[in-house]
C-alpha positions as a Markdown table, in Angstrom:
| # | Residue | x | y | z |
|---|---|---|---|---|
| 1 | Unk | 11.4 | 0.3 | -14.1 |
| 2 | Unk | 10.6 | -2.2 | -11.3 |
| 3 | Unk | 14.2 | -3.2 | -11.0 |
| 4 | Unk | 15.3 | 0.4 | -10.7 |
| 5 | Unk | 12.7 | 1.2 | -8.1 |
| 6 | Unk | 13.8 | -1.8 | -6.2 |
| 7 | Unk | 17.2 | -0.3 | -5.8 |
| 8 | Unk | 19.2 | -1.6 | -8.8 |
| 9 | Unk | 21.3 | 1.2 | -10.2 |
| 10 | Unk | 21.8 | 1.8 | -13.9 |
| 11 | Unk | 25.5 | 1.2 | -13.5 |
| 12 | Unk | 24.9 | -2.3 | -12.1 |
| 13 | Unk | 21.9 | -3.2 | -14.2 |
| 14 | Unk | 23.6 | -6.2 | -15.8 |
| 15 | Unk | 24.1 | -7.7 | -12.4 |
| 16 | Unk | 20.4 | -8.1 | -12.1 |
| 17 | Unk | 20.0 | -10.0 | -15.4 |
| 18 | Unk | 19.4 | -13.7 | -15.6 |
| 19 | Unk | 22.5 | -15.6 | -16.7 |
| 20 | Unk | 22.1 | -16.5 | -20.4 |
| 21 | Unk | 25.6 | -17.8 | -21.4 |
| 22 | Unk | 28.7 | -16.1 | -22.7 |
| 23 | Unk | 27.7 | -15.9 | -26.3 |
| 24 | Unk | 24.4 | -14.1 | -25.4 |
| 25 | Unk | 26.2 | -11.7 | -23.0 |
| 26 | Unk | 28.7 | -10.7 | -25.6 |
| 27 | Unk | 26.0 | -10.0 | -28.2 |
| 28 | Unk | 23.7 | -8.2 | -25.7 |
| 29 | Unk | 22.7 | -4.6 | -26.4 |
| 30 | Unk | 20.9 | -1.9 | -24.5 |
| 31 | Unk | 22.3 | -2.9 | -21.1 |
| 32 | Unk | 24.7 | -0.1 | -20.6 |
| 33 | Unk | 24.2 | 2.7 | -18.1 |
| 34 | Unk | 23.0 | 5.3 | -20.7 |
| 35 | Unk | 20.6 | 2.9 | -22.4 |
| 36 | Unk | 19.1 | 1.8 | -19.1 |
| 37 | Unk | 18.8 | 5.4 | -18.0 |
| 38 | Unk | 16.9 | 6.4 | -21.2 |
| 39 | Unk | 14.5 | 3.5 | -20.8 |
| 40 | Unk | 13.9 | 4.3 | -17.2 |
| 41 | Unk | 13.2 | 8.0 | -18.0 |
| 42 | Unk | 10.7 | 6.9 | -20.7 |
| 43 | Unk | 9.0 | 4.5 | -18.3 |
| 44 | Unk | 8.7 | 7.0 | -15.5 |
| 45 | Unk | 7.4 | 9.6 | -17.9 |
| 46 | Unk | 4.7 | 7.1 | -18.8 |
| 47 | Unk | 4.0 | 6.5 | -15.1 |
| 48 | Unk | 3.6 | 10.2 | -14.5 |
| 49 | Unk | 1.3 | 10.7 | -17.5 |
| 50 | Unk | -0.8 | 7.7 | -16.4 |
| 51 | Unk | -1.2 | 9.0 | -12.9 |
| 52 | Unk | -2.1 | 12.5 | -13.9 |
| 53 | Unk | -4.5 | 11.5 | -16.7 |
| 54 | Unk | -6.3 | 8.8 | -14.8 |
| 55 | Unk | -10.1 | 9.6 | -14.7 |
| 56 | Unk | -11.6 | 9.8 | -11.2 |
| 57 | Unk | -15.3 | 9.9 | -12.1 |
| 58 | Unk | -16.0 | 6.5 | -10.5 |
| 59 | Unk | -14.3 | 7.3 | -7.1 |
| 60 | Unk | -16.5 | 7.8 | -4.1 |
| 61 | Unk | -14.1 | 9.3 | -1.5 |
| 62 | Unk | -14.9 | 9.6 | 2.2 |
| 63 | Unk | -11.5 | 10.8 | 3.3 |
| 64 | Unk | -8.8 | 12.9 | 1.6 |
| 65 | Unk | -5.1 | 13.5 | 2.6 |
| 66 | Unk | -2.5 | 15.8 | 1.1 |
| 67 | Unk | 1.1 | 16.3 | 2.1 |
| 68 | Unk | 4.6 | 17.1 | 0.7 |
| 69 | Unk | 7.6 | 14.9 | 0.0 |
| 70 | Unk | 11.2 | 16.3 | -0.5 |
| 71 | Unk | 13.5 | 15.1 | -3.2 |
| 72 | Unk | 16.8 | 17.0 | -2.8 |
| 73 | Unk | 15.9 | 20.6 | -3.2 |
| 74 | Unk | 12.6 | 19.9 | -4.8 |
| 75 | Unk | 9.2 | 19.3 | -3.1 |
| 76 | Unk | 6.3 | 17.3 | -4.5 |
| 77 | Unk | 2.8 | 17.7 | -3.1 |
| 78 | Unk | 0.9 | 14.4 | -3.2 |
| 79 | Unk | -2.8 | 13.6 | -2.7 |
| 80 | Unk | -4.3 | 10.3 | -1.4 |
| 81 | Unk | -8.0 | 9.4 | -1.2 |
| 82 | Unk | -9.9 | 6.7 | 0.8 |
| 83 | Unk | -12.9 | 5.3 | -0.9 |
| 84 | Unk | -16.2 | 4.3 | 0.7 |
| 85 | Unk | -15.1 | 0.7 | 0.4 |
| 86 | Unk | -11.8 | 1.4 | 2.3 |
| 87 | Unk | -9.5 | 1.3 | -0.8 |
| 88 | Unk | -6.7 | 3.8 | -0.8 |
| 89 | Unk | -6.1 | 5.7 | -4.1 |
| 90 | Unk | -3.0 | 7.7 | -5.1 |
| 91 | Unk | -4.6 | 10.6 | -6.8 |
| 92 | Unk | -2.0 | 13.1 | -8.1 |
| 93 | Unk | 1.2 | 15.0 | -7.6 |
| 94 | Unk | 2.3 | 18.6 | -8.1 |
| 95 | Unk | 5.8 | 20.1 | -7.9 |
| 96 | Unk | 6.0 | 22.9 | -5.4 |
| 97 | Unk | 5.9 | 23.8 | -1.7 |
| 98 | Unk | 3.2 | 22.6 | 0.7 |
| 99 | Unk | 3.3 | 26.1 | 2.2 |
| 100 | Unk | 2.1 | 27.6 | -1.1 |
| 101 | Unk | -1.7 | 27.6 | -1.2 |
| 102 | Unk | -1.7 | 28.1 | -5.0 |
| 103 | Unk | 0.3 | 24.9 | -5.6 |
| 104 | Unk | -2.1 | 22.8 | -3.4 |
| 105 | Unk | -5.1 | 24.4 | -5.0 |
| 106 | Unk | -3.8 | 23.6 | -8.5 |
| 107 | Unk | -3.4 | 20.0 | -7.4 |
| 108 | Unk | -6.9 | 19.6 | -6.0 |
| 109 | Unk | -8.4 | 21.6 | -8.9 |
| 110 | Unk | -6.7 | 19.2 | -11.3 |
| 111 | Unk | -8.3 | 16.3 | -9.5 |
| 112 | Unk | -11.7 | 17.9 | -9.9 |
| 113 | Unk | -11.1 | 18.5 | -13.6 |
| 114 | Unk | -10.3 | 14.8 | -13.9 |
| 115 | Unk | -13.7 | 13.9 | -12.6 |
| 116 | Unk | -13.4 | 13.8 | -8.8 |
| 117 | Unk | -16.7 | 14.6 | -7.1 |
| 118 | Unk | -16.0 | 17.5 | -4.8 |
| 119 | Unk | -19.6 | 18.2 | -3.9 |
| 120 | Unk | -20.0 | 15.4 | -1.3 |
| 121 | Unk | -19.0 | 15.9 | 2.4 |
| 122 | Unk | -15.4 | 14.7 | 2.9 |
| 123 | Unk | -13.1 | 14.3 | 5.8 |
| 124 | Unk | -9.7 | 16.1 | 5.1 |
| 125 | Unk | -6.9 | 14.8 | 7.3 |
| 126 | Unk | -4.1 | 17.4 | 7.3 |
| 127 | Unk | -0.9 | 18.1 | 9.1 |
| 128 | Unk | -2.0 | 21.6 | 10.1 |
| 129 | Unk | -0.4 | 23.7 | 7.3 |
| 130 | Unk | -2.6 | 26.7 | 6.6 |
| 131 | Unk | -2.0 | 26.4 | 2.9 |
| 132 | Unk | -3.4 | 22.9 | 2.8 |
| 133 | Unk | -6.5 | 23.8 | 4.8 |
| 134 | Unk | -7.2 | 26.9 | 2.6 |
| 135 | Unk | -6.9 | 24.9 | -0.6 |
| 136 | Unk | -9.2 | 22.1 | 0.6 |
| 137 | Unk | -11.8 | 24.7 | 1.7 |
| 138 | Unk | -11.5 | 26.5 | -1.6 |
| 139 | Unk | -12.1 | 23.5 | -3.9 |
| 140 | Unk | -14.3 | 21.0 | -1.9 |
| 141 | Unk | -17.9 | 22.1 | -1.3 |
| 142 | Unk | -18.3 | 20.4 | 2.1 |
| 143 | Unk | -14.9 | 19.6 | 3.7 |
| 144 | Unk | -14.6 | 18.7 | 7.4 |
| 145 | Unk | -11.0 | 19.3 | 8.6 |
| 146 | Unk | -9.2 | 17.0 | 11.0 |
| 147 | Unk | -5.8 | 18.0 | 12.2 |
| 148 | Unk | -3.3 | 15.2 | 12.6 |
| 149 | Unk | -3.0 | 14.5 | 16.3 |
| 150 | Unk | 0.6 | 13.1 | 15.9 |
| 151 | Unk | 1.8 | 16.4 | 14.4 |
| 152 | Unk | 0.1 | 18.4 | 17.2 |
| 153 | Unk | 1.8 | 16.2 | 19.8 |
| 154 | Unk | 5.2 | 16.7 | 18.2 |
| 155 | Unk | 4.7 | 20.5 | 17.8 |
| 156 | Unk | 3.9 | 20.8 | 21.6 |
| 157 | Unk | 6.6 | 18.6 | 23.0 |
| 158 | Unk | 9.3 | 20.2 | 20.8 |
| 159 | Unk | 8.7 | 23.3 | 22.9 |
| 160 | Unk | 9.2 | 21.6 | 26.2 |
| 161 | Unk | 12.3 | 20.5 | 28.2 |
| 162 | Unk | 13.1 | 16.8 | 28.3 |
| 163 | Unk | 11.7 | 16.3 | 31.8 |
| 164 | Unk | 8.2 | 17.3 | 30.6 |
| 165 | Unk | 8.0 | 15.7 | 27.2 |
| 166 | Unk | 7.0 | 12.2 | 28.1 |
| 167 | Unk | 4.3 | 13.1 | 30.6 |
| 168 | Unk | 2.8 | 15.8 | 28.3 |
| 169 | Unk | 2.7 | 13.3 | 25.4 |
| 170 | Unk | 1.0 | 10.7 | 27.6 |
| 171 | Unk | -1.6 | 13.2 | 28.7 |
| 172 | Unk | -2.3 | 14.4 | 25.2 |
| 173 | Unk | -2.7 | 10.8 | 23.9 |
| 174 | Unk | -5.1 | 10.0 | 26.8 |
| 175 | Unk | -7.1 | 13.0 | 25.9 |
| 176 | Unk | -7.3 | 12.1 | 22.2 |
| 177 | Unk | -8.6 | 8.7 | 23.2 |
| 178 | Unk | -11.3 | 10.1 | 25.5 |
| 179 | Unk | -14.8 | 8.9 | 25.3 |
| 180 | Unk | -16.1 | 12.2 | 24.0 |
| 181 | Unk | -14.8 | 15.3 | 22.3 |
| 182 | Unk | -16.1 | 17.4 | 25.2 |
| 183 | Unk | -14.1 | 15.4 | 27.8 |
| 184 | Unk | -11.0 | 15.5 | 25.5 |
| 185 | Unk | -11.2 | 19.3 | 25.1 |
| 186 | Unk | -11.6 | 19.7 | 28.9 |
| 187 | Unk | -8.4 | 17.6 | 29.5 |
| 188 | Unk | -6.4 | 19.4 | 26.8 |
| 189 | Unk | -7.6 | 22.9 | 28.1 |
| 190 | Unk | -6.5 | 22.0 | 31.6 |
| 191 | Unk | -3.1 | 20.8 | 30.3 |
| 192 | Unk | -2.7 | 24.0 | 28.4 |
| 193 | Unk | -3.5 | 26.0 | 31.5 |
| 194 | Unk | -0.9 | 24.2 | 33.5 |
| 195 | Unk | 1.8 | 24.6 | 30.8 |
| 196 | Unk | 0.9 | 28.3 | 30.3 |
| 197 | Unk | 2.4 | 29.1 | 33.7 |
| 198 | Unk | 5.9 | 28.0 | 32.8 |
| 199 | Unk | 6.0 | 27.2 | 29.1 |
| 200 | Unk | 3.6 | 29.6 | 27.3 |
| 201 | Unk | 4.9 | 28.6 | 23.8 |
| 202 | Unk | 3.9 | 25.0 | 24.3 |
| 203 | Unk | 0.5 | 26.1 | 25.7 |
| 204 | Unk | -0.1 | 28.3 | 22.7 |
| 205 | Unk | 0.8 | 25.5 | 20.4 |
| 206 | Unk | -1.6 | 23.2 | 22.2 |
| 207 | Unk | -4.5 | 25.7 | 22.0 |
| 208 | Unk | -4.0 | 26.5 | 18.3 |
| 209 | Unk | -6.3 | 24.4 | 16.2 |
| 210 | Unk | -7.3 | 22.3 | 19.2 |
| 211 | Unk | -10.9 | 21.9 | 18.0 |
| 212 | Unk | -9.8 | 20.5 | 14.6 |
| 213 | Unk | -7.7 | 17.8 | 16.4 |
| 214 | Unk | -10.9 | 16.5 | 18.0 |
| 215 | Unk | -12.9 | 16.2 | 14.8 |
| 216 | Unk | -12.7 | 12.4 | 14.8 |
| 217 | Unk | -14.1 | 12.3 | 18.3 |
| 218 | Unk | -17.0 | 14.7 | 17.4 |
| 219 | Unk | -17.9 | 12.5 | 14.5 |
| 220 | Unk | -18.1 | 9.4 | 16.7 |
| 221 | Unk | -15.7 | 7.4 | 14.5 |
| 222 | Unk | -15.2 | 3.9 | 15.9 |
| 223 | Unk | -11.8 | 3.1 | 17.4 |
| 224 | Unk | -10.7 | 0.7 | 14.6 |
| 225 | Unk | -11.3 | 3.3 | 11.9 |
| 226 | Unk | -10.2 | 6.2 | 14.1 |
| 227 | Unk | -6.7 | 4.6 | 14.3 |
| 228 | Unk | -6.3 | 5.2 | 10.6 |
| 229 | Unk | -7.9 | 8.7 | 10.4 |
| 230 | Unk | -6.5 | 10.3 | 13.6 |
| 231 | Unk | -3.2 | 11.0 | 11.9 |
| 232 | Unk | -1.6 | 11.4 | 8.4 |
| 233 | Unk | 0.3 | 8.1 | 8.8 |
| 234 | Unk | -1.6 | 6.7 | 5.8 |
| 235 | Unk | -0.2 | 9.2 | 3.3 |
| 236 | Unk | 3.1 | 9.3 | 5.0 |
| 237 | Unk | 3.4 | 5.5 | 4.4 |
| 238 | Unk | 2.9 | 6.2 | 0.7 |
| 239 | Unk | 5.5 | 9.0 | 0.9 |
| 240 | Unk | 8.0 | 6.6 | 2.6 |
| 241 | Unk | 7.6 | 4.1 | -0.2 |
| 242 | Unk | 8.4 | 6.9 | -2.7 |
| 243 | Unk | 11.5 | 7.8 | -0.6 |
| 244 | Unk | 12.6 | 4.2 | -0.4 |
| 245 | Unk | 12.4 | 3.7 | -4.1 |
| 246 | Unk | 14.5 | 6.8 | -4.8 |
| 247 | Unk | 17.1 | 6.3 | -2.1 |
| 248 | Unk | 19.9 | 5.6 | -4.6 |
| 249 | Unk | 19.5 | 8.9 | -6.5 |
| 250 | Unk | 22.4 | 11.1 | -5.6 |
| 251 | Unk | 21.6 | 14.2 | -7.8 |
| 252 | Unk | 18.2 | 15.6 | -8.5 |
| 253 | Unk | 18.6 | 17.6 | -11.7 |
| 254 | Unk | 15.2 | 19.3 | -11.8 |
| 255 | Unk | 11.6 | 19.3 | -10.7 |
| 256 | Unk | 10.5 | 17.1 | -13.6 |
| 257 | Unk | 12.9 | 14.3 | -12.4 |
| 258 | Unk | 11.4 | 14.6 | -8.9 |
| 259 | Unk | 7.9 | 14.3 | -10.4 |
| 260 | Unk | 8.8 | 11.2 | -12.5 |
| 261 | Unk | 10.3 | 9.4 | -9.5 |
| 262 | Unk | 7.4 | 10.4 | -7.2 |
| 263 | Unk | 4.7 | 9.3 | -9.6 |
| 264 | Unk | 6.4 | 6.0 | -10.2 |
| 265 | Unk | 6.7 | 5.5 | -6.5 |
| 266 | Unk | 3.0 | 6.3 | -5.9 |
| 267 | Unk | 1.9 | 3.8 | -8.5 |
| 268 | Unk | 4.1 | 1.1 | -6.9 |
| 269 | Unk | 2.7 | 2.0 | -3.5 |
| 270 | Unk | -0.8 | 1.7 | -4.9 |
| 271 | Unk | 0.0 | -1.9 | -5.8 |
| 272 | Unk | 0.9 | -2.6 | -2.2 |
| 273 | Unk | -2.1 | -1.0 | -0.5 |
| 274 | Unk | -4.7 | -2.9 | 1.5 |
| 275 | Unk | -8.0 | -1.6 | 2.6 |
| 276 | Unk | -7.9 | 0.5 | 5.7 |
| 277 | Unk | -8.7 | -1.0 | 9.1 |
| 278 | Unk | -12.3 | -0.5 | 10.1 |
| 279 | Unk | -13.4 | 0.1 | 6.5 |
| 280 | Unk | -16.9 | -1.4 | 7.4 |
| 281 | Unk | -17.5 | 1.8 | 9.4 |
| 282 | Unk | -16.9 | 4.2 | 6.5 |
| 283 | Unk | -20.6 | 4.4 | 5.6 |
| 284 | Unk | -21.3 | 5.5 | 9.2 |
| 285 | Unk | -18.6 | 8.1 | 8.8 |
| 286 | Unk | -20.2 | 9.3 | 5.6 |
| 287 | Unk | -23.6 | 9.7 | 7.4 |
| 288 | Unk | -21.8 | 11.6 | 10.3 |
| 289 | Unk | -20.2 | 14.0 | 7.7 |
| 290 | Unk | -23.6 | 14.6 | 6.0 |
| 291 | Unk | -25.2 | 15.3 | 9.4 |
| 292 | Unk | -22.6 | 18.0 | 10.1 |
| 293 | Unk | -23.8 | 20.0 | 7.2 |
| 294 | Unk | -27.5 | 19.2 | 7.7 |
| 295 | Unk | -27.3 | 20.5 | 11.3 |
| 296 | Unk | -25.4 | 23.6 | 10.2 |
| 297 | Unk | -28.1 | 24.4 | 7.5 |
| 298 | Unk | -30.9 | 23.9 | 10.1 |
| 299 | Unk | -29.2 | 26.1 | 12.6 |
| 300 | Unk | -28.7 | 28.9 | 10.0 |
| 301 | Unk | -32.4 | 28.6 | 8.9 |
| 302 | Unk | -33.5 | 28.9 | 12.6 |
| 303 | Unk | -31.4 | 31.9 | 13.2 |
| 304 | Unk | -32.7 | 33.6 | 10.1 |
| 305 | Unk | -36.3 | 32.8 | 11.2 |
| 306 | Unk | -35.7 | 34.3 | 14.6 |
| 307 | Unk | -34.2 | 37.5 | 13.1 |
| 308 | Unk | -37.2 | 37.9 | 10.8 |
| 309 | Unk | -39.6 | 37.4 | 13.7 |
């Protein structure tokens, strides 16, 4: 399986074998295309079963990411978690569209059924798809949503002419690196006001979900850790590894084949992962997430008390 994931095709499998002499080569069996293909299918089926049956009871996640990866006409929705110690964990995969809330909900519910603790506050870093946000809020008890800033920048500049793209991107990046969420929101609001005069589509895209793109700033995440959590690059890196391993596949027969290749790629990606930059600040992030819900409960109780009075 490792040879196939590294790019060696089943047709040329024998080229990757160690030379063992003419007599051994003539007597060799199970090295033909069909034999290698059957063994690879069996190995990837095992990888998929291993990934989807792995117990998650011992995981203490602080951040959670979910996104989709395309294999031909098929889409696999994948989930990645970041533990309190900074370790990245490939969690699971489901075949279906990321625009389908039911598919994403099934994926996350499956993680909960395998022992994932969904009762703790968690930072969900998403690309902005409404289905992802809805599924996370439906399954996790205390999710805090952060919209990927990189996706937001792309969405805005795609609606602008070439002459405005670079300066708008620069101003958005400067705002996202502001010293506070309040200052960042003021800068982005001013930019949206300016764009609204000539390019209302870009201005509307900038205003949509603006508050959720500033979650990292509101939580006071230190810069080294914020570099990891401000975008979905972490899960996209895992997705890119899955794509790289499957680049030689020319025909995707069905969704099961896509799931097998995706699961095998996720497991291989997990072997390459290192702890996230700024992982020593993750306990501070956990405290900030818990404070979000403590403050909300306090505010609700105060409002109820005033109404009763």
